[in-house]
Amino acid sequence: MRVLVVEDHEELALTVAAGLRRDGMAVDVVLDGPAALERTSVNHYDVIVLDRDLPGLHGDEVCRSLAGVGHPARVLMLTAAGTIDDKVTGLSVGADDYLPKPFAFAELVARIRALARRSARALPPVLVRGDLRLDPGTRIATRDGRRLPLSPKEFAVLELLLAAEGAVVSAEQLLERCWDEFADPFTQTVKVTISRLRRKLGDPPLIETVPQAGYRL
C-alpha cells in the first residue's frame, strides 16, 4: 500500500516513515498542510496519516478539503490532544480514524492496515492462485508449501498482481503503488524486481509479460 505521512515534527515524521517502510509500505512524507494537498492532488494514496496541528493549513482543513474533492484515501488523524471533543471534531471533518499521541507503533501499523482494507475492494485474507499463497497479515508467501524469501518490494509487487485476479497491471501502476516519491519514473526498477521475483517463484513460470501493457499472473 502507499501511505502519505503529514507531520510537522520532521524527526517523528521520518521515524514513522522508516518504520512503515520496514513493514513493506511505500511512504511519502510532507511537513505542512499545503504540501499535503499538493501531494494528494497528483498521487494515489491508500491511507493518509495526518497530524492535526499543522503549519500553513490546519489538519482539520486538510481533511475537509480531501473530503470535499472525494479523495479516496482513508485518513488517520494524529494529535497530542486526546479528549472526546477533539476526537469528535476530527471525525466530523472527514477523518476515518483517530489516534492520540504518544502512540504505540504496532497500533499505528494495525490501524493503517485496517483502513487500507476498507479503502480497497474486499479481498480474501489470504490470496491464492494455484500453488501460490500470500498472506498479507503475516507477510508470508509460499509456493507449493515452500516459503519464498521475498524482499518488501517483491512482496508488494506479488501482492498487487495477485489482487488483480488475472487482470494486467502496468509497470506505471506497480511503480505508483509499490514505490514512494523517490522512485524514478524512467527507471528499470519494476523490470528488475519482476525478474528477481520470477526467479524466486521458480517453475513453471507464473508472471506473464503482456507486451505494451504490463504484467499479470
XYZ file of N, CA, C and O in Angstrom:
868
model
N 0.838 -1.185 0.000
C 0.000 0.000 0.000
C 0.878 1.243 0.000
O 2.054 1.188 0.356
N 0.283 2.370 -0.415
C 1.020 3.631 -0.422
C 0.425 4.574 0.619
O -0.793 4.766 0.674
N 1.288 5.152 1.452
C 0.871 5.954 2.595
C 1.525 7.326 2.516
O 2.704 7.440 2.150
N 0.765 8.370 2.847
C 1.318 9.717 2.986
C 1.326 10.075 4.462
O 0.286 10.031 5.131
N 2.496 10.421 4.993
C 2.626 10.873 6.373
C 2.732 12.397 6.359
O 3.644 12.955 5.741
N 1.792 13.048 7.039
C 1.768 14.520 7.120
C 1.996 14.890 8.578
O 1.103 14.758 9.416
N 3.192 15.355 8.880
C 3.581 15.606 10.270
C 4.647 16.685 10.282
O 5.666 16.565 9.593
N 4.431 17.771 11.051
C 5.373 18.894 11.032
C 6.618 18.644 11.873
O 7.618 19.340 11.717
N 6.569 17.669 12.766
C 7.764 17.312 13.529
C 8.591 16.379 12.650
O 8.306 15.181 12.528
N 9.629 16.938 12.016
C 10.344 16.205 10.964
C 10.955 14.909 11.473
O 10.880 13.874 10.799
N 11.549 14.938 12.659
C 12.180 13.720 13.171
C 11.144 12.622 13.373
O 11.376 11.460 13.013
N 9.991 12.979 13.937
C 8.928 11.988 14.133
C 8.419 11.478 12.790
O 8.207 10.272 12.611
N 8.221 12.398 11.827
C 7.724 12.001 10.507
C 8.659 11.000 9.839
O 8.206 9.985 9.286
N 9.952 11.276 9.891
C 10.918 10.389 9.243
C 11.034 9.058 9.975
O 11.226 8.006 9.346
N 10.905 9.081 11.303
C 10.949 7.839 12.073
C 9.750 6.957 11.749
O 9.885 5.744 11.536
N 8.551 7.566 11.696
C 7.340 6.822 11.350
C 7.465 6.251 9.938
O 7.158 5.079 9.689
N 7.935 7.086 9.003
C 8.071 6.633 7.613
C 9.034 5.461 7.501
O 8.766 4.482 6.791
N 10.150 5.545 8.202
C 11.135 4.452 8.147
C 10.532 3.154 8.687
O 10.740 2.077 8.121
N 9.773 3.249 9.775
C 9.149 2.058 10.333
C 8.111 1.461 9.400
O 8.035 0.234 9.242
N 7.311 2.308 8.761
C 6.297 1.813 7.833
C 6.935 1.185 6.605
O 6.432 0.182 6.081
N 8.041 1.739 6.155
C 8.746 1.141 5.010
C 9.292 -0.231 5.374
O 9.264 -1.151 4.559
N 9.790 -0.373 6.604
C 10.265 -1.695 7.040
C 9.113 -2.694 7.068
O 9.331 -3.898 6.950
N 7.898 -2.191 7.224
C 6.726 -3.057 7.244
C 6.160 -3.277 5.849
O 5.061 -3.815 5.697
N 6.908 -2.860 4.822
C 6.524 -3.159 3.450
C 5.668 -2.120 2.761
O 5.159 -2.367 1.666
N 5.501 -0.941 3.356
C 4.671 0.090 2.741
C 5.535 1.078 1.953
O 6.701 1.299 2.273
N 4.932 1.676 0.920
C 5.568 2.779 0.204
C 5.093 4.068 0.864
O 3.886 4.286 1.008
N 6.029 4.913 1.308
C 5.678 6.050 2.156
C 6.272 7.345 1.602
O 7.465 7.415 1.288
N 5.426 8.381 1.509
C 5.870 9.741 1.218
C 5.678 10.577 2.475
O 4.806 10.284 3.303
N 6.458 11.639 2.619
C 6.396 12.494 3.806
C 6.295 13.952 3.388
O 7.035 14.410 2.499
N 5.375 14.701 4.018
C 5.319 16.158 3.894
C 5.170 16.740 5.288
O 4.707 16.055 6.211
N 5.539 18.024 5.421
C 5.634 18.627 6.752
C 4.609 19.714 7.024
O 4.613 20.296 8.108
N 3.725 20.009 6.068
C 2.714 21.036 6.321
C 1.453 20.756 5.514
O 1.438 19.901 4.616
N 0.390 21.513 5.819
C -0.898 21.293 5.196
C -0.944 21.542 3.702
O -1.450 20.699 2.942
N -0.440 22.696 3.218
C -0.464 22.948 1.773
C 0.279 21.874 0.973
O -0.172 21.468 -0.099
N 1.401 21.394 1.493
C 2.146 20.340 0.792
C 1.339 19.051 0.735
O 1.403 18.308 -0.247
N 0.555 18.786 1.788
C -0.286 17.582 1.791
C -1.316 17.651 0.671
O -1.531 16.667 -0.052
N -1.967 18.800 0.510
C -2.973 18.927 -0.552
C -2.330 18.853 -1.931
O -2.891 18.253 -2.859
N -1.143 19.429 -2.073
C -0.452 19.359 -3.368
C -0.103 17.922 -3.717
O -0.320 17.462 -4.837
N 0.393 17.162 -2.726
C 0.812 15.795 -2.983
C -0.385 14.892 -3.292
O -0.322 14.050 -4.185
N -1.481 15.091 -2.563
C -2.652 14.245 -2.791
C -3.351 14.571 -4.113
O -4.138 13.759 -4.607
N -3.048 15.721 -4.671
C -3.665 16.070 -5.959
C -3.010 15.346 -7.129
O -3.595 15.260 -8.214
N -1.807 14.806 -6.905
C -1.092 14.168 -8.016
C -0.814 12.681 -7.784
O -0.535 11.956 -8.728
N -0.918 12.215 -6.524
C -0.608 10.816 -6.225
C -1.813 10.101 -5.626
O -2.644 10.722 -4.960
N -1.874 8.807 -5.853
C -2.895 7.966 -5.218
C -2.332 7.425 -3.915
O -1.225 6.885 -3.879
N -3.083 7.595 -2.835
C -2.696 7.035 -1.546
C -3.828 6.162 -1.010
O -5.009 6.486 -1.190
N -3.455 5.088 -0.341
C -4.445 4.248 0.332
C -4.822 4.843 1.676
O -5.993 4.841 2.062
N -3.812 5.344 2.390
C -4.039 5.909 3.724
C -3.191 7.168 3.883
O -2.046 7.223 3.427
N -3.772 8.179 4.542
C -3.044 9.404 4.890
C -2.984 9.494 6.409
O -4.019 9.506 7.082
N -1.773 9.506 6.953
C -1.568 9.700 8.390
C -1.388 11.200 8.593
O -0.373 11.774 8.183
N -2.367 11.844 9.200
C -2.467 13.305 9.193
C -2.386 13.870 10.607
O -3.283 13.647 11.429
N -1.327 14.610 10.889
C -1.238 15.337 12.154
C -2.265 16.468 12.138
O -2.474 17.123 11.111
N -2.915 16.705 13.265
C -3.967 17.724 13.286
C -3.400 19.139 13.346
O -3.918 20.042 12.701
N -2.343 19.329 14.120
C -1.788 20.674 14.319
C -0.650 20.914 13.338
O 0.523 20.682 13.643
N -1.018 21.395 12.143
C -0.047 21.585 11.072
C 0.163 23.068 10.766
O -0.780 23.862 10.861
N 1.367 23.445 10.354
C 1.582 24.823 9.890
C 1.034 25.002 8.478
O 0.897 24.047 7.717
N 0.704 26.236 8.149
C 0.250 26.552 6.793
C -1.231 26.328 6.592
O -1.942 27.176 6.063
N -1.712 25.178 7.020
C -3.127 24.830 6.912
C -3.414 23.760 7.953
O -2.776 22.710 7.968
N -4.372 24.032 8.825
C -4.677 23.113 9.920
C -5.114 21.753 9.373
O -5.719 21.656 8.302
N -4.800 20.711 10.127
C -5.171 19.368 9.702
C -6.658 19.199 9.465
O -7.076 18.460 8.569
N -7.503 19.899 10.257
C -8.951 19.833 10.039
C -9.314 20.335 8.647
O -10.162 19.750 7.953
N -8.652 21.426 8.218
C -8.947 21.988 6.896
C -8.432 21.084 5.778
O -9.060 20.961 4.727
N -7.291 20.466 6.013
C -6.788 19.490 5.037
C -7.802 18.365 4.872
O -8.136 17.957 3.754
N -8.312 17.883 6.005
C -9.280 16.786 5.977
C -10.562 17.210 5.259
O -11.111 16.452 4.448
N -11.046 18.411 5.542
C -12.249 18.909 4.869
C -12.029 19.002 3.358
O -12.913 18.657 2.568
N -10.861 19.482 2.974
C -10.565 19.624 1.543
C -10.535 18.271 0.839
O -11.061 18.119 -0.266
N -9.918 17.288 1.463
C -9.860 15.951 0.874
C -11.260 15.362 0.727
O -11.592 14.769 -0.302
N -12.081 15.539 1.766
C -13.457 15.034 1.697
C -14.243 15.777 0.625
O -15.066 15.186 -0.086
N -13.971 17.082 0.479
C -14.709 17.893 -0.486
C -14.459 17.487 -1.928
O -15.366 17.605 -2.772
N -13.258 17.023 -2.218
C -12.950 16.610 -3.600
C -13.147 15.108 -3.791
O -12.884 14.577 -4.871
N -13.591 14.438 -2.747
C -13.830 12.994 -2.865
C -12.576 12.164 -2.979
O -12.580 11.115 -3.638
N -11.489 12.600 -2.330
C -10.249 11.815 -2.391
C -10.485 10.452 -1.758
O -11.048 10.352 -0.664
N -10.066 9.368 -2.428
C -10.415 8.023 -1.946
C -9.614 7.533 -0.747
O -9.981 6.531 -0.135
N -8.525 8.210 -0.393
C -7.687 7.723 0.704
C -8.423 7.786 2.034
O -9.225 8.694 2.280
N -8.138 6.823 2.896
C -8.627 6.868 4.266
C -7.681 7.732 5.097
O -6.459 7.729 4.865
N -8.235 8.480 6.058
C -7.438 9.418 6.850
C -7.379 8.960 8.303
O -8.420 8.765 8.943
N -6.150 8.787 8.788
C -5.908 8.509 10.197
C -5.337 9.775 10.816
O -4.230 10.190 10.483
N -6.099 10.421 11.694
C -5.681 11.694 12.266
C -4.915 11.469 13.558
O -5.331 10.696 14.419
N -3.784 12.155 13.681
C -2.958 12.107 14.879
C -3.016 13.447 15.594
O -3.032 14.497 14.939
N -3.016 13.432 16.915
C -2.952 14.686 17.656
C -2.483 14.430 19.077
O -2.688 13.347 19.625
N -1.852 15.453 19.655
C -1.433 15.368 21.050
C -2.625 15.557 21.979
O -2.562 15.206 23.156
N -3.727 16.129 21.463
C -4.935 16.328 22.258
C -5.850 15.128 22.068
O -6.273 14.844 20.955
N -6.157 14.434 23.157
C -6.915 13.198 23.032
C -8.248 13.217 23.732
O -8.748 12.159 24.117
N -8.858 14.405 23.914
C -10.155 14.460 24.580
C -11.247 13.957 23.636
O -11.067 13.885 22.418
N -12.403 13.652 24.214
C -13.533 13.200 23.416
C -13.931 14.271 22.405
O -14.210 13.960 21.234
N -13.931 15.543 22.830
C -14.305 16.622 21.908
C -13.355 16.688 20.718
O -13.778 16.917 19.578
N -12.067 16.502 20.975
C -11.084 16.510 19.882
C -11.355 15.376 18.905
O -11.288 15.551 17.689
N -11.649 14.198 19.442
C -11.926 13.053 18.579
C -13.183 13.283 17.746
O -13.205 12.996 16.545
N -14.231 13.814 18.393
C -15.482 14.078 17.674
C -15.246 15.079 16.555
O -15.726 14.911 15.424
N -14.475 16.140 16.843
C -14.193 17.144 15.817
C -13.423 16.546 14.658
O -13.749 16.770 13.489
N -12.391 15.768 14.968
C -11.590 15.153 13.917
C -12.411 14.252 13.024
O -12.300 14.288 11.789
N -13.257 13.437 13.627
C -14.081 12.517 12.836
C -15.149 13.266 12.053
O -15.518 12.858 10.948
N -15.628 14.386 12.592
C -16.698 15.124 11.915
C -16.215 15.860 10.678
O -17.015 16.183 9.799
N -14.919 16.134 10.574
C -14.413 16.839 9.383
C -13.954 15.868 8.297
O -13.446 16.284 7.262
N -14.110 14.562 8.546
C -13.822 13.603 7.486
C -12.786 12.552 7.790
O -12.519 11.684 6.952
N -12.176 12.595 8.987
C -11.203 11.555 9.332
C -11.914 10.218 9.505
O -13.068 10.160 9.926
N -11.214 9.134 9.164
C -11.778 7.790 9.296
C -11.390 7.125 10.611
O -12.065 6.204 11.062
N -10.307 7.600 11.204
C -9.862 7.043 12.478
C -9.039 8.107 13.175
O -8.622 9.101 12.560
N -8.788 7.890 14.458
C -8.174 8.917 15.292
C -7.231 8.228 16.272
O -7.620 7.262 16.926
N -6.000 8.712 16.366
C -5.015 8.105 17.259
C -4.280 9.199 18.027
O -3.603 10.036 17.421
N -4.444 9.245 19.354
C -3.750 10.288 20.131
C -2.266 9.986 20.293
O -1.855 8.826 20.337
N -1.469 11.036 20.395
C -0.046 10.902 20.701
C 0.128 10.938 22.220
O -0.609 11.653 22.901
N 1.126 10.239 22.745
C 2.011 9.280 22.067
C 1.267 7.978 21.777
O 0.294 7.649 22.454
N 1.739 7.260 20.754
C 1.069 6.030 20.361
C 2.095 4.906 20.232
O 3.289 5.142 20.044
N 1.612 3.685 20.338
C 2.458 2.520 20.110
C 2.556 2.291 18.607
O 1.539 2.313 17.906
N 3.762 2.073 18.109
C 3.941 1.940 16.667
C 3.163 0.746 16.117
O 2.600 0.811 15.025
N 3.104 -0.348 16.874
C 2.367 -1.526 16.417
C 0.893 -1.196 16.213
O 0.257 -1.698 15.276
N 0.349 -0.351 17.083
C -1.062 0.039 16.924
C -1.230 0.915 15.682
O -2.216 0.780 14.946
N -0.285 1.811 15.438
C -0.347 2.644 14.234
C -0.377 1.777 12.982
O -1.211 1.984 12.091
N 0.508 0.791 12.910
C 0.552 -0.097 11.749
C -0.766 -0.853 11.598
O -1.323 -0.962 10.496
N -1.291 -1.369 12.708
C -2.539 -2.128 12.655
C -3.686 -1.252 12.162
O -4.526 -1.698 11.361
N -3.745 -0.020 12.624
C -4.827 0.883 12.197
C -4.678 1.252 10.717
O -5.678 1.349 9.995
N -3.458 1.473 10.270
C -3.241 1.787 8.854
C -3.685 0.621 7.982
O -4.374 0.807 6.971
N -3.311 -0.588 8.369
C -3.701 -1.759 7.566
C -5.218 -1.958 7.575
O -5.807 -2.333 6.559
N -5.860 -1.703 8.710
C -7.319 -1.827 8.774
C -7.986 -0.802 7.861
O -8.952 -1.113 7.151
N -7.476 0.422 7.843
C -8.042 1.456 6.975
C -7.813 1.121 5.505
O -8.686 1.353 4.662
N -6.635 0.580 5.189
C -6.339 0.227 3.798
C -7.290 -0.847 3.294
O -7.711 -0.826 2.130
N -7.631 -1.796 4.157
C -8.588 -2.825 3.747
C -9.948 -2.216 3.445
O -10.648 -2.655 2.534
N -10.308 -1.187 4.169
C -11.597 -0.526 3.940
C -11.579 0.334 2.686
O -12.622 0.589 2.082
N -10.397 0.805 2.277
C -10.316 1.689 1.111
C -10.325 0.916 -0.198
O -10.551 1.483 -1.266
N -10.051 -0.376 -0.132
C -9.974 -1.196 -1.345
C -11.183 -2.125 -1.413
O -11.918 -2.296 -0.443
N -11.371 -2.715 -2.591
C -12.435 -3.700 -2.711
C -12.099 -4.897 -1.845
O -10.936 -5.196 -1.566
N -13.131 -5.584 -1.395
C -12.932 -6.699 -0.474
C -12.117 -7.808 -1.125
O -12.391 -8.215 -2.250
N -11.097 -8.261 -0.415
C -10.269 -9.372 -0.884
C -10.213 -10.416 0.222
O -10.358 -10.087 1.404
N -9.996 -11.671 -0.133
C -9.850 -12.697 0.903
C -8.618 -12.417 1.757
O -7.661 -11.779 1.297
N -8.610 -12.876 3.018
C -7.466 -12.612 3.898
C -6.166 -13.239 3.402
O -5.082 -12.746 3.690
N -6.271 -14.336 2.642
C -5.095 -14.974 2.039
C -5.333 -15.055 0.533
O -6.376 -15.543 0.086
N -4.388 -14.546 -0.245
C -4.509 -14.550 -1.707
C -3.903 -15.840 -2.252
O -2.757 -16.178 -1.919
N -4.662 -16.546 -3.082
C -4.234 -17.854 -3.578
C -4.415 -17.913 -5.087
O -5.445 -17.465 -5.628
N -3.415 -18.440 -5.757
C -3.509 -18.734 -7.189
C -2.727 -20.012 -7.451
O -1.490 -20.014 -7.402
N -3.439 -21.115 -7.693
C -2.766 -22.395 -7.861
C -2.055 -22.790 -6.587
O -2.641 -22.793 -5.501
N -0.755 -23.088 -6.700
C 0.015 -23.479 -5.520
C 0.716 -22.300 -4.853
O 1.550 -22.481 -3.962
N 0.360 -21.085 -5.281
C 0.941 -19.870 -4.721
C -0.010 -19.279 -3.686
O -1.197 -19.072 -3.962
N 0.496 -19.012 -2.489
C -0.306 -18.425 -1.410
C 0.441 -17.221 -0.836
O 1.660 -17.284 -0.616
N -0.305 -16.144 -0.571
C 0.294 -14.945 0.012
C -0.626 -14.445 1.116
O -1.814 -14.196 0.886
N -0.061 -14.306 2.299
C -0.811 -13.823 3.462
C -0.317 -12.421 3.811
O 0.772 -12.272 4.379
N -1.091 -11.371 3.483
C -0.648 -10.002 3.783
C -0.485 -9.744 5.275
O 0.334 -8.928 5.675
N -1.281 -10.430 6.110
C -1.211 -10.195 7.545
C 0.092 -10.654 8.160
O 0.695 -9.950 8.980
N 0.557 -11.825 7.778
C 1.804 -12.361 8.333
C 3.011 -12.037 7.467
O 4.150 -12.324 7.862
N 2.767 -11.456 6.288
C 3.837 -11.126 5.339
C 4.592 -12.389 4.919
O 5.815 -12.382 4.767
N 3.848 -13.472 4.679
C 4.457 -14.737 4.258
C 3.851 -15.151 2.917
O 2.633 -15.142 2.749
N 4.718 -15.494 1.970
C 4.284 -16.040 0.681
C 4.934 -17.397 0.496
O 6.120 -17.584 0.812
N 4.160 -18.360 -0.015
C 4.687 -19.702 -0.244
C 4.269 -20.186 -1.625
O 3.252 -19.761 -2.176
N 5.065 -21.086 -2.188
C 4.675 -21.787 -3.406
C 4.916 -23.271 -3.200
O 6.043 -23.669 -2.859
N 3.873 -24.029 -3.376
C 3.921 -25.470 -3.176
C 4.463 -25.795 -1.784
O 5.255 -26.714 -1.605
N 4.054 -24.972 -0.797
C 4.473 -25.170 0.581
C 5.833 -24.623 0.930
O 6.227 -24.629 2.099
N 6.555 -24.121 -0.072
C 7.913 -23.591 0.158
C 7.838 -22.088 0.381
O 7.307 -21.350 -0.425
N 8.375 -21.639 1.519
C 8.355 -20.199 1.816
C 9.283 -19.450 0.874
O 10.430 -19.867 0.653
N 8.788 -18.345 0.326
C 9.553 -17.558 -0.635
C 10.297 -16.434 0.080
O 9.693 -15.653 0.814
N 11.610 -16.328 -0.138
C 12.414 -15.296 0.537
C 12.304 -13.952 -0.205
O 13.236 -13.520 -0.894
N 11.172 -13.284 -0.053
C 10.910 -12.072 -0.824
C 11.333 -10.816 -0.071
O 11.150 -10.710 1.141
N 11.870 -9.853 -0.815
C 12.127 -8.524 -0.260
C 10.792 -7.790 -0.111
O 9.775 -8.204 -0.690
N 10.739 -6.693 0.658
C 9.478 -5.945 0.789
C 8.890 -5.517 -0.555
O 7.672 -5.595 -0.760
N 9.722 -5.071 -1.488
C 9.205 -4.642 -2.791
C 8.702 -5.831 -3.605
O 7.668 -5.747 -4.269
N 9.418 -6.946 -3.561
C 8.961 -8.140 -4.275
C 7.633 -8.621 -3.718
O 6.727 -9.006 -4.468
N 7.489 -8.580 -2.403
C 6.234 -8.980 -1.770
C 5.108 -8.051 -2.222
O 4.001 -8.509 -2.557
N 5.371 -6.738 -2.231
C 4.344 -5.769 -2.621
C 3.906 -5.972 -4.069
O 2.706 -5.900 -4.386
N 4.856 -6.218 -4.963
C 4.524 -6.449 -6.373
C 3.697 -7.712 -6.531
O 2.681 -7.730 -7.230
N 4.112 -8.781 -5.851
C 3.377 -10.034 -5.945
C 1.964 -9.883 -5.383
O 0.992 -10.398 -5.960
N 1.834 -9.157 -4.278
C 0.510 -8.933 -3.686
C -0.401 -8.175 -4.652
O -1.575 -8.516 -4.826
N 0.129 -7.158 -5.313
C -0.674 -6.376 -6.250
C -1.084 -7.214 -7.458
O -2.228 -7.130 -7.935
N -0.173 -8.044 -7.953
C -0.512 -8.910 -9.091
C -1.570 -9.944 -8.707
O -2.498 -10.216 -9.475
N -1.458 -10.512 -7.521
C -2.456 -11.478 -7.066
C -3.815 -10.817 -6.867
O -4.853 -11.367 -7.226
N -3.807 -9.610 -6.297
C -5.061 -8.898 -6.042
C -5.771 -8.531 -7.341
O -7.000 -8.361 -7.360
N -5.023 -8.402 -8.442
C -5.626 -8.051 -9.734
C -6.430 -9.203 -10.325
O -7.174 -9.012 -11.294
N -6.265 -10.403 -9.791
C -7.052 -11.578 -10.190
C -7.020 -11.826 -11.706
O -8.046 -12.011 -12.348
N -5.812 -11.816 -12.265
C -5.643 -12.131 -13.675
C -5.660 -10.938 -14.606
O -5.349 -11.074 -15.791
N -6.025 -9.776 -14.105
C -6.004 -8.571 -14.936
C -4.563 -8.090 -15.108
O -3.695 -8.363 -14.274
N -4.332 -7.371 -16.187
C -2.995 -6.827 -16.449
C -2.742 -5.621 -15.541
O -3.605 -4.756 -15.379
N -1.563 -5.583 -14.953
C -1.130 -4.454 -14.133
C 0.056 -3.807 -14.840
O 1.057 -4.479 -15.115
N -0.052 -2.538 -15.144
C 1.011 -1.869 -15.892
C 2.210 -1.587 -14.993
O 2.102 -1.548 -13.756
N 3.359 -1.368 -15.630
C 4.564 -1.009 -14.881
C 4.356 0.303 -14.135
O 4.850 0.485 -13.018
N 3.593 1.228 -14.736
C 3.315 2.508 -14.096
C 2.497 2.317 -12.824
O 2.747 2.967 -11.802
N 1.509 1.413 -12.878
C 0.707 1.129 -11.683
C 1.551 0.500 -10.585
O 1.419 0.847 -9.405
N 2.424 -0.422 -10.966
C 3.298 -1.047 -9.980
C 4.218 -0.010 -9.335
O 4.409 -0.011 -8.118
N 4.764 0.876 -10.153
C 5.669 1.900 -9.639
C 4.935 2.839 -8.687
O 5.462 3.216 -7.632
N 3.705 3.213 -9.036
C 2.935 4.147 -8.205
C 2.518 3.533 -6.884
O 2.551 4.189 -5.840
N 2.141 2.241 -6.896
C 1.572 1.632 -5.700
C 2.611 0.991 -4.795
O 2.377 0.863 -3.593
N 3.748 0.594 -5.341
C 4.722 -0.163 -4.558
C 5.983 0.617 -4.214
O 6.789 0.159 -3.394
N 6.182 1.770 -4.836
C 7.353 2.601 -4.543
C 6.890 3.960 -4.054
O 5.726 4.323 -4.194
N 7.812 4.754 -3.503
C 7.427 6.062 -2.995
C 7.868 7.161 -3.945
O 8.248 6.912 -5.095
N 7.824 8.404 -3.464
C 8.069 9.568 -4.306
C 9.488 9.637 -4.853
O 9.746 10.375 -5.807
N 10.404 8.887 -4.266
C 11.797 8.954 -4.715
C 12.076 8.032 -5.896
O 13.176 8.025 -6.428
N 11.082 7.256 -6.299
C 11.278 6.351 -7.432
C 11.347 7.140 -8.733
O 10.515 8.013 -8.993
N 12.324 6.840 -9.557
C 12.483 7.487 -10.861
C 11.510 6.844 -11.851
O 11.567 5.635 -12.086
N 10.579 7.635 -12.439
C 9.602 7.049 -13.373
C 10.242 6.442 -14.615
O 9.600 5.678 -15.334
N 11.499 6.774 -14.883
C 12.183 6.241 -16.070
C 13.139 5.102 -15.715
O 13.916 4.654 -16.545
N 13.066 4.655 -14.472
C 13.980 3.609 -14.025
C 13.545 2.232 -14.534
O 12.404 2.024 -14.938
N 14.473 1.278 -14.448
C 14.184 -0.112 -14.778
C 13.856 -0.917 -13.522
O 13.857 -2.150 -13.546
N 13.551 -0.205 -12.433
C 13.326 -0.865 -11.146
C 12.234 -1.920 -11.219
O 12.387 -3.030 -10.688
N 11.102 -1.587 -11.851
C 9.998 -2.542 -11.925
C 10.432 -3.783 -12.692
O 10.199 -4.916 -12.254
N 11.080 -3.584 -13.827
C 11.529 -4.702 -14.649
C 12.496 -5.592 -13.892
O 12.413 -6.827 -13.935
N 13.428 -4.973 -13.159
C 14.418 -5.733 -12.387
C 13.735 -6.507 -11.263
O 14.050 -7.676 -11.008
N 12.776 -5.865 -10.585
C 12.066 -6.524 -9.486
C 11.253 -7.707 -10.000
O 11.229 -8.777 -9.381
N 10.582 -7.540 -11.139
C 9.824 -8.641 -11.742
C 10.755 -9.799 -12.088
O 10.431 -10.977 -11.862
N 11.925 -9.476 -12.604
C 12.892 -10.522 -12.971
C 13.331 -11.309 -11.748
O 13.385 -12.551 -11.772
N 13.635 -10.612 -10.647
C 14.033 -11.300 -9.414
C 12.883 -12.129 -8.865
O 13.079 -13.249 -8.377
N 11.682 -11.580 -8.939
C 10.506 -12.283 -8.431
C 10.263 -13.570 -9.217
O 9.940 -14.615 -8.632
N 10.434 -13.508 -10.521
C 10.269 -14.710 -11.346
C 11.243 -15.803 -10.922
O 10.874 -16.986 -10.833
N 12.486 -15.407 -10.670
C 13.489 -16.407 -10.264
C 13.097 -17.059 -8.936
O 13.232 -18.270 -8.773
N 12.609 -16.265 -8.011
C 12.261 -16.798 -6.695
C 10.998 -17.652 -6.749
O 10.857 -18.602 -5.965
N 10.079 -17.328 -7.657
C 8.857 -18.122 -7.779
C 9.141 -19.489 -8.401
O 8.423 -20.455 -8.147
N 10.161 -19.574 -9.237
C 10.539 -20.843 -9.833
C 9.634 -21.277 -10.978
O 8.855 -20.490 -11.514
N 9.731 -22.546 -11.343
C 8.980 -23.112 -12.475
C 7.791 -23.935 -11.988
O 7.834 -24.516 -10.906
N 6.748 -24.032 -12.827
C 6.574 -23.321 -14.089
C 6.362 -21.828 -13.861
O 5.858 -21.438 -12.812
N 6.722 -20.992 -14.849
C 6.612 -19.542 -14.686
C 5.169 -19.117 -14.403
O 4.224 -19.676 -14.956
N 5.029 -18.114 -13.526
C 3.701 -17.628 -13.167
C 3.405 -16.228 -13.710
O 2.252 -15.903 -13.993
N 4.423 -15.392 -13.822
C 4.198 -13.998 -14.222
C 4.376 -13.876 -15.731
O 5.426 -14.200 -16.287
N 3.332 -13.399 -16.372
C 3.339 -13.212 -17.829
C 3.561 -11.744 -18.164
O 2.944 -10.858 -17.571
N 4.463 -11.489 -19.111
C 4.637 -10.135 -19.635
C 3.680 -9.943 -20.803
O 3.696 -10.719 -21.759
N 2.849 -8.914 -20.706
C 1.915 -8.582 -21.783
C 2.515 -7.396 -22.535
O 2.588 -6.289 -21.987
N 3.008 -7.592 -23.770
C 3.685 -6.525 -24.492
C 2.866 -5.245 -24.556
O 1.653 -5.279 -24.785
N 3.545 -4.124 -24.303
C 2.949 -2.782 -24.362
C 1.854 -2.546 -23.316
O 1.161 -1.552 -23.357
N 1.706 -3.492 -22.371
C 0.621 -3.342 -21.390
C 1.106 -3.503 -19.948
O 0.803 -2.684 -19.085
N 1.852 -4.564 -19.655
C 2.292 -4.758 -18.276
C 2.485 -6.220 -17.943
O 3.005 -7.000 -18.760
N 2.028 -6.620 -16.771
C 2.253 -7.970 -16.272
C 0.975 -8.521 -15.658
O 0.118 -7.781 -15.180
N 0.871 -9.849 -15.656
C -0.257 -10.487 -14.986
C 0.129 -11.888 -14.538
O 1.039 -12.507 -15.067
N -0.607 -12.350 -13.529
C -0.452 -13.722 -13.032
C -1.511 -14.586 -13.670
O -2.698 -14.219 -13.684
